[in-house]
């Protein structure tokens, strides 16, 4: 069993997530090999796991000749009732033309183009507009979340829940998380449910994230390795040796 883990140009792990993955896969006896760009990897065995940024992981899947559903799972229709706000699709160009400001915007297709944020005025669009290729986006009404939590889900079970933003004394409603897992019938083998808590203690879904390139957010190295292994094996239709 082998795990290829991304490094920077100097050969050091490219971020803390890579190091945590290294610790986890090493614990389970995986052979570890570093890489900077997946084009360097000559190995064609799909069982060997790739750990790294979303670009490298998806490039590796393509190099292996594996088809992947390119539609992101941000807001699954099964979980719409947990949002409690309007979500719609548009383009950056349309939003700017119609001056639809003070909404949260994130890329819909080209997820690496920019980080999701609240667009307040014309200045937020600088450098993002491409007149020849409109940028497909997801728009959301703003919710004032006081705290936000990431629930790591593996094989329909909660692996861990970590607070990543906001007030430490806010807690999410665990039953709502469990209900969402049950309702999400099209869920992948490993993914994250991000939930936020409002001022009046409502637990609402922030978004859903695929599990193949997620950050560790403080979960244990062993759980992180299990999480990544579950999604990689599903994407490549190979055995998950950490399925225990």
PDB file of C-alpha atoms in Angstrom:
ATOM      1  CA  UNK A   1       0.000   0.000   0.000  1.00  0.00           C
ATOM      2  CA  UNK A   2       1.335   3.401  -0.938  1.00  0.00           C
ATOM      3  CA  UNK A   3       0.313   7.029  -0.458  1.00  0.00           C
ATOM      4  CA  UNK A   4       1.732   9.805  -2.598  1.00  0.00           C
ATOM      5  CA  UNK A   5       1.733  13.044  -0.604  1.00  0.00           C
ATOM      6  CA  UNK A   6       2.254  16.490  -2.091  1.00  0.00           C
ATOM      7  CA  UNK A   7       5.341  18.510  -1.199  1.00  0.00           C
ATOM      8  CA  UNK A   8       6.579  21.970  -2.052  1.00  0.00           C
ATOM      9  CA  UNK A   9       9.540  22.651  -4.336  1.00  0.00           C
ATOM     10  CA  UNK A  10      11.978  22.218  -1.464  1.00  0.00           C
ATOM     11  CA  UNK A  11      10.679  18.729  -0.694  1.00  0.00           C
ATOM     12  CA  UNK A  12       8.839  19.672   2.501  1.00  0.00           C
ATOM     13  CA  UNK A  13       5.185  18.750   2.937  1.00  0.00           C
ATOM     14  CA  UNK A  14       3.183  21.450   1.192  1.00  0.00           C
ATOM     15  CA  UNK A  15       0.998  22.219   4.227  1.00  0.00           C
ATOM     16  CA  UNK A  16      -0.142  20.875   7.596  1.00  0.00           C
ATOM     17  CA  UNK A  17      -2.745  18.646   5.955  1.00  0.00           C
ATOM     18  CA  UNK A  18      -0.044  16.809   4.033  1.00  0.00           C
ATOM     19  CA  UNK A  19       1.921  16.243   7.242  1.00  0.00           C
ATOM     20  CA  UNK A  20      -1.151  14.991   9.117  1.00  0.00           C
ATOM     21  CA  UNK A  21      -1.880  12.615   6.223  1.00  0.00           C
ATOM     22  CA  UNK A  22       1.727  11.420   6.364  1.00  0.00           C
ATOM     23  CA  UNK A  23       1.379  10.611  10.058  1.00  0.00           C
ATOM     24  CA  UNK A  24      -1.907   8.814   9.522  1.00  0.00           C
ATOM     25  CA  UNK A  25      -0.931   6.677   6.571  1.00  0.00           C
ATOM     26  CA  UNK A  26       2.447   5.894   8.168  1.00  0.00           C
ATOM     27  CA  UNK A  27       0.605   4.682  11.275  1.00  0.00           C
ATOM     28  CA  UNK A  28      -1.290   2.178   9.118  1.00  0.00           C
ATOM     29  CA  UNK A  29       1.859   0.912   7.407  1.00  0.00           C
ATOM     30  CA  UNK A  30       1.579   2.700   4.069  1.00  0.00           C
ATOM     31  CA  UNK A  31       4.696   3.363   2.045  1.00  0.00           C
ATOM     32  CA  UNK A  32       4.990   7.143   1.604  1.00  0.00           C
ATOM     33  CA  UNK A  33       6.370   8.929  -1.422  1.00  0.00           C
ATOM     34  CA  UNK A  34       6.412  12.694  -1.905  1.00  0.00           C
ATOM     35  CA  UNK A  35       5.604  14.470  -5.153  1.00  0.00           C
ATOM     36  CA  UNK A  36       5.377  18.082  -6.289  1.00  0.00           C
ATOM     37  CA  UNK A  37       3.269  17.622  -9.425  1.00  0.00           C
ATOM     38  CA  UNK A  38       1.299  14.473 -10.192  1.00  0.00           C
ATOM     39  CA  UNK A  39       2.794  14.409 -13.691  1.00  0.00           C
ATOM     40  CA  UNK A  40       5.975  13.189 -11.960  1.00  0.00           C
ATOM     41  CA  UNK A  41       4.254   9.975 -10.838  1.00  0.00           C
ATOM     42  CA  UNK A  42       4.826   7.136 -13.282  1.00  0.00           C
ATOM     43  CA  UNK A  43       2.931   4.582 -11.191  1.00  0.00           C
ATOM     44  CA  UNK A  44      -0.421   3.723 -12.811  1.00  0.00           C
ATOM     45  CA  UNK A  45      -1.859   1.671  -9.923  1.00  0.00           C
ATOM     46  CA  UNK A  46      -5.158   3.371  -8.930  1.00  0.00           C
ATOM     47  CA  UNK A  47      -5.058   1.743  -5.485  1.00  0.00           C
ATOM     48  CA  UNK A  48      -2.205   4.037  -4.484  1.00  0.00           C
ATOM     49  CA  UNK A  49      -3.700   7.079  -2.820  1.00  0.00           C
ATOM     50  CA  UNK A  50      -2.948  10.667  -3.827  1.00  0.00           C
ATOM     51  CA  UNK A  51      -2.968  13.317  -1.106  1.00  0.00           C
ATOM     52  CA  UNK A  52      -2.756  16.954  -2.121  1.00  0.00           C
ATOM     53  CA  UNK A  53      -4.506  20.042  -3.376  1.00  0.00           C
ATOM     54  CA  UNK A  54      -7.718  19.722  -5.313  1.00  0.00           C
ATOM     55  CA  UNK A  55      -5.964  20.437  -8.621  1.00  0.00           C
ATOM     56  CA  UNK A  56      -3.398  17.682  -8.235  1.00  0.00           C
ATOM     57  CA  UNK A  57      -5.897  15.119  -6.974  1.00  0.00           C
ATOM     58  CA  UNK A  58      -8.318  15.740  -9.826  1.00  0.00           C
ATOM     59  CA  UNK A  59      -5.494  15.764 -12.353  1.00  0.00           C
ATOM     60  CA  UNK A  60      -4.348  12.362 -11.070  1.00  0.00           C
ATOM     61  CA  UNK A  61      -7.862  10.954 -11.455  1.00  0.00           C
ATOM     62  CA  UNK A  62      -7.925  12.186 -15.044  1.00  0.00           C
ATOM     63  CA  UNK A  63      -4.449  10.777 -15.773  1.00  0.00           C
ATOM     64  CA  UNK A  64      -5.653   7.388 -14.557  1.00  0.00           C
ATOM     65  CA  UNK A  65      -8.413   7.544 -17.147  1.00  0.00           C
ATOM     66  CA  UNK A  66     -11.160   7.685 -14.539  1.00  0.00           C
ATOM     67  CA  UNK A  67     -14.299   9.695 -15.187  1.00  0.00           C
ATOM     68  CA  UNK A  68     -15.458  11.914 -12.334  1.00  0.00           C
ATOM     69  CA  UNK A  69     -18.724  13.742 -11.949  1.00  0.00           C
ATOM     70  CA  UNK A  70     -17.533  17.334 -12.261  1.00  0.00           C
ATOM     71  CA  UNK A  71     -20.671  18.782 -10.700  1.00  0.00           C
ATOM     72  CA  UNK A  72     -19.885  19.973  -7.176  1.00  0.00           C
ATOM     73  CA  UNK A  73     -22.121  18.793  -4.325  1.00  0.00           C
ATOM     74  CA  UNK A  74     -22.258  22.136  -2.481  1.00  0.00           C
ATOM     75  CA  UNK A  75     -26.034  22.199  -1.976  1.00  0.00           C
ATOM     76  CA  UNK A  76     -27.635  18.770  -2.617  1.00  0.00           C
ATOM     77  CA  UNK A  77     -31.357  18.873  -3.302  1.00  0.00           C
ATOM     78  CA  UNK A  78     -31.938  16.338  -0.510  1.00  0.00           C
ATOM     79  CA  UNK A  79     -30.597  18.854   2.007  1.00  0.00           C
ATOM     80  CA  UNK A  80     -32.339  22.034   0.838  1.00  0.00           C
ATOM     81  CA  UNK A  81     -34.553  22.084   3.937  1.00  0.00           C
ATOM     82  CA  UNK A  82     -31.471  22.550   6.128  1.00  0.00           C
ATOM     83  CA  UNK A  83     -30.377  25.764   4.360  1.00  0.00           C
ATOM     84  CA  UNK A  84     -33.168  28.148   5.400  1.00  0.00           C
ATOM     85  CA  UNK A  85     -32.063  30.660   2.765  1.00  0.00           C
ATOM     86  CA  UNK A  86     -32.239  31.196  -0.969  1.00  0.00           C
ATOM     87  CA  UNK A  87     -29.515  29.626  -3.128  1.00  0.00           C
ATOM     88  CA  UNK A  88     -29.352  30.226  -6.882  1.00  0.00           C
ATOM     89  CA  UNK A  89     -27.052  29.901  -9.881  1.00  0.00           C
ATOM     90  CA  UNK A  90     -25.845  32.828 -11.948  1.00  0.00           C
ATOM     91  CA  UNK A  91     -22.682  34.301 -13.471  1.00  0.00           C
ATOM     92  CA  UNK A  92     -20.336  36.946 -12.097  1.00  0.00           C
ATOM     93  CA  UNK A  93     -21.086  39.083 -15.119  1.00  0.00           C
ATOM     94  CA  UNK A  94     -24.845  38.978 -14.538  1.00  0.00           C
ATOM     95  CA  UNK A  95     -24.518  39.753 -10.843  1.00  0.00           C
ATOM     96  CA  UNK A  96     -22.281  42.732 -11.612  1.00  0.00           C
ATOM     97  CA  UNK A  97     -24.575  44.018 -14.379  1.00  0.00           C
ATOM     98  CA  UNK A  98     -27.630  43.773 -12.130  1.00  0.00           C
ATOM     99  CA  UNK A  99     -25.674  45.109  -9.112  1.00  0.00           C
ATOM    100  CA  UNK A 100     -26.757  42.227  -6.894  1.00  0.00           C
ATOM    101  CA  UNK A 101     -24.490  43.145  -4.011  1.00  0.00           C
ATOM    102  CA  UNK A 102     -24.302  41.927  -0.419  1.00  0.00           C
ATOM    103  CA  UNK A 103     -24.686  38.263  -1.301  1.00  0.00           C
ATOM    104  CA  UNK A 104     -22.333  35.333  -0.772  1.00  0.00           C
ATOM    105  CA  UNK A 105     -20.770  34.085  -4.016  1.00  0.00           C
ATOM    106  CA  UNK A 106     -18.600  31.051  -4.768  1.00  0.00           C
ATOM    107  CA  UNK A 107     -17.494  29.416  -8.047  1.00  0.00           C
ATOM    108  CA  UNK A 108     -19.799  26.706  -9.353  1.00  0.00           C
ATOM    109  CA  UNK A 109     -17.564  24.967 -11.913  1.00  0.00           C
ATOM    110  CA  UNK A 110     -14.042  26.408 -11.716  1.00  0.00           C
ATOM    111  CA  UNK A 111     -13.696  25.978  -7.948  1.00  0.00           C
ATOM    112  CA  UNK A 112     -10.116  27.268  -7.893  1.00  0.00           C
ATOM    113  CA  UNK A 113     -10.879  30.617  -9.551  1.00  0.00           C
ATOM    114  CA  UNK A 114     -11.553  32.441  -6.271  1.00  0.00           C
ATOM    115  CA  UNK A 115     -12.501  31.783  -2.668  1.00  0.00           C
ATOM    116  CA  UNK A 116     -16.162  32.137  -1.752  1.00  0.00           C
ATOM    117  CA  UNK A 117     -16.974  35.410  -0.007  1.00  0.00           C
ATOM    118  CA  UNK A 118     -19.547  38.187   0.353  1.00  0.00           C
ATOM    119  CA  UNK A 119     -19.458  40.527  -2.653  1.00  0.00           C
ATOM    120  CA  UNK A 120     -20.274  44.009  -1.368  1.00  0.00           C
ATOM    121  CA  UNK A 121     -19.592  46.300  -4.351  1.00  0.00           C
ATOM    122  CA  UNK A 122     -17.938  46.588  -7.771  1.00  0.00           C
ATOM    123  CA  UNK A 123     -14.443  46.449  -6.270  1.00  0.00           C
ATOM    124  CA  UNK A 124     -14.920  42.789  -5.323  1.00  0.00           C
ATOM    125  CA  UNK A 125     -15.208  41.873  -9.012  1.00  0.00           C
ATOM    126  CA  UNK A 126     -11.834  43.320 -10.030  1.00  0.00           C
ATOM    127  CA  UNK A 127      -9.677  40.699 -11.746  1.00  0.00           C
ATOM    128  CA  UNK A 128     -12.463  38.110 -11.892  1.00  0.00           C
ATOM    129  CA  UNK A 129     -14.518  39.176 -14.898  1.00  0.00           C
ATOM    130  CA  UNK A 130     -13.821  37.328 -18.163  1.00  0.00           C
ATOM    131  CA  UNK A 131     -15.930  38.758 -20.967  1.00  0.00           C
ATOM    132  CA  UNK A 132     -15.154  35.817 -23.260  1.00  0.00           C
ATOM    133  CA  UNK A 133     -16.057  33.130 -20.721  1.00  0.00           C
ATOM    134  CA  UNK A 134     -18.702  33.972 -18.102  1.00  0.00           C
ATOM    135  CA  UNK A 135     -17.890  32.585 -14.664  1.00  0.00           C
ATOM    136  CA  UNK A 136     -20.566  30.207 -13.401  1.00  0.00           C
ATOM    137  CA  UNK A 137     -21.291  30.874  -9.730  1.00  0.00           C
ATOM    138  CA  UNK A 138     -23.500  29.914  -6.830  1.00  0.00           C
ATOM    139  CA  UNK A 139     -25.165  32.754  -4.941  1.00  0.00           C
ATOM    140  CA  UNK A 140     -26.595  32.709  -1.454  1.00  0.00           C
ATOM    141  CA  UNK A 141     -28.463  35.067   0.802  1.00  0.00           C
ATOM    142  CA  UNK A 142     -26.302  36.064   3.749  1.00  0.00           C
ATOM    143  CA  UNK A 143     -26.766  34.358   7.102  1.00  0.00           C
ATOM    144  CA  UNK A 144     -24.997  35.682  10.182  1.00  0.00           C
ATOM    145  CA  UNK A 145     -23.407  32.514  11.537  1.00  0.00           C
ATOM    146  CA  UNK A 146     -21.896  32.975  14.984  1.00  0.00           C
ATOM    147  CA  UNK A 147     -19.981  29.683  14.757  1.00  0.00           C
ATOM    148  CA  UNK A 148     -19.307  27.154  12.026  1.00  0.00           C
ATOM    149  CA  UNK A 149     -18.483  23.472  12.322  1.00  0.00           C
ATOM    150  CA  UNK A 150     -17.241  20.798   9.933  1.00  0.00           C
ATOM    151  CA  UNK A 151     -18.667  17.298  10.333  1.00  0.00           C
ATOM    152  CA  UNK A 152     -16.476  14.649   8.713  1.00  0.00           C
ATOM    153  CA  UNK A 153     -18.718  11.860   7.423  1.00  0.00           C
ATOM    154  CA  UNK A 154     -17.331   8.472   6.392  1.00  0.00           C
ATOM    155  CA  UNK A 155     -19.559   5.629   5.263  1.00  0.00           C
ATOM    156  CA  UNK A 156     -22.637   7.440   6.625  1.00  0.00           C
ATOM    157  CA  UNK A 157     -21.128   7.768  10.109  1.00  0.00           C
ATOM    158  CA  UNK A 158     -19.762  10.845  11.881  1.00  0.00           C
ATOM    159  CA  UNK A 159     -15.999  10.505  12.083  1.00  0.00           C
ATOM    160  CA  UNK A 160     -15.444  13.790  13.895  1.00  0.00           C
ATOM    161  CA  UNK A 161     -16.833  17.318  14.241  1.00  0.00           C
ATOM    162  CA  UNK A 162     -14.528  20.322  14.446  1.00  0.00           C
ATOM    163  CA  UNK A 163     -15.290  24.005  15.008  1.00  0.00           C
ATOM    164  CA  UNK A 164     -13.419  26.045  12.407  1.00  0.00           C
ATOM    165  CA  UNK A 165     -14.838  29.539  12.852  1.00  0.00           C
ATOM    166  CA  UNK A 166     -16.636  31.737  15.360  1.00  0.00           C
ATOM    167  CA  UNK A 167     -17.586  31.660  19.020  1.00  0.00           C
ATOM    168  CA  UNK A 168     -16.301  28.700  21.000  1.00  0.00           C
ATOM    169  CA  UNK A 169     -19.372  28.412  23.250  1.00  0.00           C
ATOM    170  CA  UNK A 170     -21.847  27.824  20.399  1.00  0.00           C
ATOM    171  CA  UNK A 171     -22.735  24.213  19.632  1.00  0.00           C
ATOM    172  CA  UNK A 172     -24.553  22.625  16.721  1.00  0.00           C
ATOM    173  CA  UNK A 173     -27.608  20.424  17.110  1.00  0.00           C
ATOM    174  CA  UNK A 174     -26.200  16.919  16.674  1.00  0.00           C
ATOM    175  CA  UNK A 175     -29.578  15.461  15.806  1.00  0.00           C
ATOM    176  CA  UNK A 176     -29.861  17.813  12.835  1.00  0.00           C
ATOM    177  CA  UNK A 177     -26.485  16.590  11.579  1.00  0.00           C
ATOM    178  CA  UNK A 178     -27.632  12.973  11.919  1.00  0.00           C
ATOM    179  CA  UNK A 179     -30.898  13.743  10.132  1.00  0.00           C
ATOM    180  CA  UNK A 180     -28.995  15.372   7.269  1.00  0.00           C
ATOM    181  CA  UNK A 181     -26.757  12.323   6.897  1.00  0.00           C
ATOM    182  CA  UNK A 182     -29.837  10.127   6.688  1.00  0.00           C
ATOM    183  CA  UNK A 183     -31.532  12.398   4.141  1.00  0.00           C
ATOM    184  CA  UNK A 184     -28.465  12.722   1.903  1.00  0.00           C
ATOM    185  CA  UNK A 185     -29.140   9.562  -0.096  1.00  0.00           C
ATOM    186  CA  UNK A 186     -26.666  10.381  -2.893  1.00  0.00           C
ATOM    187  CA  UNK A 187     -23.761  11.010  -0.524  1.00  0.00           C
ATOM    188  CA  UNK A 188     -20.198   9.943  -1.416  1.00  0.00           C
ATOM    189  CA  UNK A 189     -18.192   7.583   0.791  1.00  0.00           C
ATOM    190  CA  UNK A 190     -16.462  10.499   2.530  1.00  0.00           C
ATOM    191  CA  UNK A 191     -17.543  14.130   2.649  1.00  0.00           C
ATOM    192  CA  UNK A 192     -18.049  17.045   5.017  1.00  0.00           C
ATOM    193  CA  UNK A 193     -21.231  18.673   6.220  1.00  0.00           C
ATOM    194  CA  UNK A 194     -20.535  22.253   7.275  1.00  0.00           C
ATOM    195  CA  UNK A 195     -23.127  23.592   9.694  1.00  0.00           C
ATOM    196  CA  UNK A 196     -23.413  27.029  11.253  1.00  0.00           C
ATOM    197  CA  UNK A 197     -25.149  28.275  14.376  1.00  0.00           C
ATOM    198  CA  UNK A 198     -27.056  31.561  14.296  1.00  0.00           C
ATOM    199  CA  UNK A 199     -27.615  34.105  17.062  1.00  0.00           C
ATOM    200  CA  UNK A 200     -30.892  32.399  18.013  1.00  0.00           C
ATOM    201  CA  UNK A 201     -29.157  28.982  18.054  1.00  0.00           C
ATOM    202  CA  UNK A 202     -30.533  27.681  14.770  1.00  0.00           C
ATOM    203  CA  UNK A 203     -28.346  24.993  13.207  1.00  0.00           C
ATOM    204  CA  UNK A 204     -28.277  25.561   9.432  1.00  0.00           C
ATOM    205  CA  UNK A 205     -26.344  23.925   6.631  1.00  0.00           C
ATOM    206  CA  UNK A 206     -23.511  26.092   5.306  1.00  0.00           C
ATOM    207  CA  UNK A 207     -22.467  23.763   2.475  1.00  0.00           C
ATOM    208  CA  UNK A 208     -21.338  20.250   1.606  1.00  0.00           C
ATOM    209  CA  UNK A 209     -17.774  19.444   0.524  1.00  0.00           C
ATOM    210  CA  UNK A 210     -16.429  16.409  -1.302  1.00  0.00           C
ATOM    211  CA  UNK A 211     -13.920  14.367   0.682  1.00  0.00           C
ATOM    212  CA  UNK A 212     -11.057  13.828  -1.742  1.00  0.00           C
ATOM    213  CA  UNK A 213      -9.057  16.985  -0.961  1.00  0.00           C
ATOM    214  CA  UNK A 214     -10.412  18.378   2.312  1.00  0.00           C
ATOM    215  CA  UNK A 215      -8.255  19.907   5.011  1.00  0.00           C
ATOM    216  CA  UNK A 216      -7.834  18.053   8.301  1.00  0.00           C
ATOM    217  CA  UNK A 217      -9.231  20.853  10.517  1.00  0.00           C
ATOM    218  CA  UNK A 218      -7.727  19.226  13.607  1.00  0.00           C
ATOM    219  CA  UNK A 219      -9.021  15.664  13.335  1.00  0.00           C
ATOM    220  CA  UNK A 220      -6.604  12.895  14.310  1.00  0.00           C
ATOM    221  CA  UNK A 221      -4.088  11.716  11.748  1.00  0.00           C
ATOM    222  CA  UNK A 222      -5.549   8.188  11.758  1.00  0.00           C
ATOM    223  CA  UNK A 223      -9.071   9.457  11.120  1.00  0.00           C
ATOM    224  CA  UNK A 224      -7.805  11.752   8.394  1.00  0.00           C
ATOM    225  CA  UNK A 225      -6.124   8.848   6.620  1.00  0.00           C
ATOM    226  CA  UNK A 226      -9.310   6.767   6.897  1.00  0.00           C
ATOM    227  CA  UNK A 227     -11.376   9.638   5.549  1.00  0.00           C
ATOM    228  CA  UNK A 228      -9.154  10.233   2.511  1.00  0.00           C
ATOM    229  CA  UNK A 229      -8.822   6.522   1.822  1.00  0.00           C
ATOM    230  CA  UNK A 230     -12.584   6.007   1.765  1.00  0.00           C
ATOM    231  CA  UNK A 231     -13.189   8.652  -0.884  1.00  0.00           C
ATOM    232  CA  UNK A 232     -10.161   7.756  -3.000  1.00  0.00           C
ATOM    233  CA  UNK A 233     -11.130   4.079  -3.144  1.00  0.00           C
ATOM    234  CA  UNK A 234     -14.661   5.018  -4.188  1.00  0.00           C
ATOM    235  CA  UNK A 235     -13.446   7.360  -6.934  1.00  0.00           C
ATOM    236  CA  UNK A 236     -11.059   4.729  -8.297  1.00  0.00           C
ATOM    237  CA  UNK A 237     -13.291   1.698  -7.647  1.00  0.00           C
ATOM    238  CA  UNK A 238     -10.548   0.040  -5.622  1.00  0.00           C
ATOM    239  CA  UNK A 239     -10.332  -1.597  -2.198  1.00  0.00           C
ATOM    240  CA  UNK A 240     -10.368   0.650   0.861  1.00  0.00           C
ATOM    241  CA  UNK A 241      -7.771  -0.992   3.047  1.00  0.00           C
ATOM    242  CA  UNK A 242      -8.695   1.321   5.926  1.00  0.00           C
ATOM    243  CA  UNK A 243     -12.353   0.294   5.963  1.00  0.00           C
ATOM    244  CA  UNK A 244     -12.435  -0.785   9.596  1.00  0.00           C
TER     245      UNK A 244
END
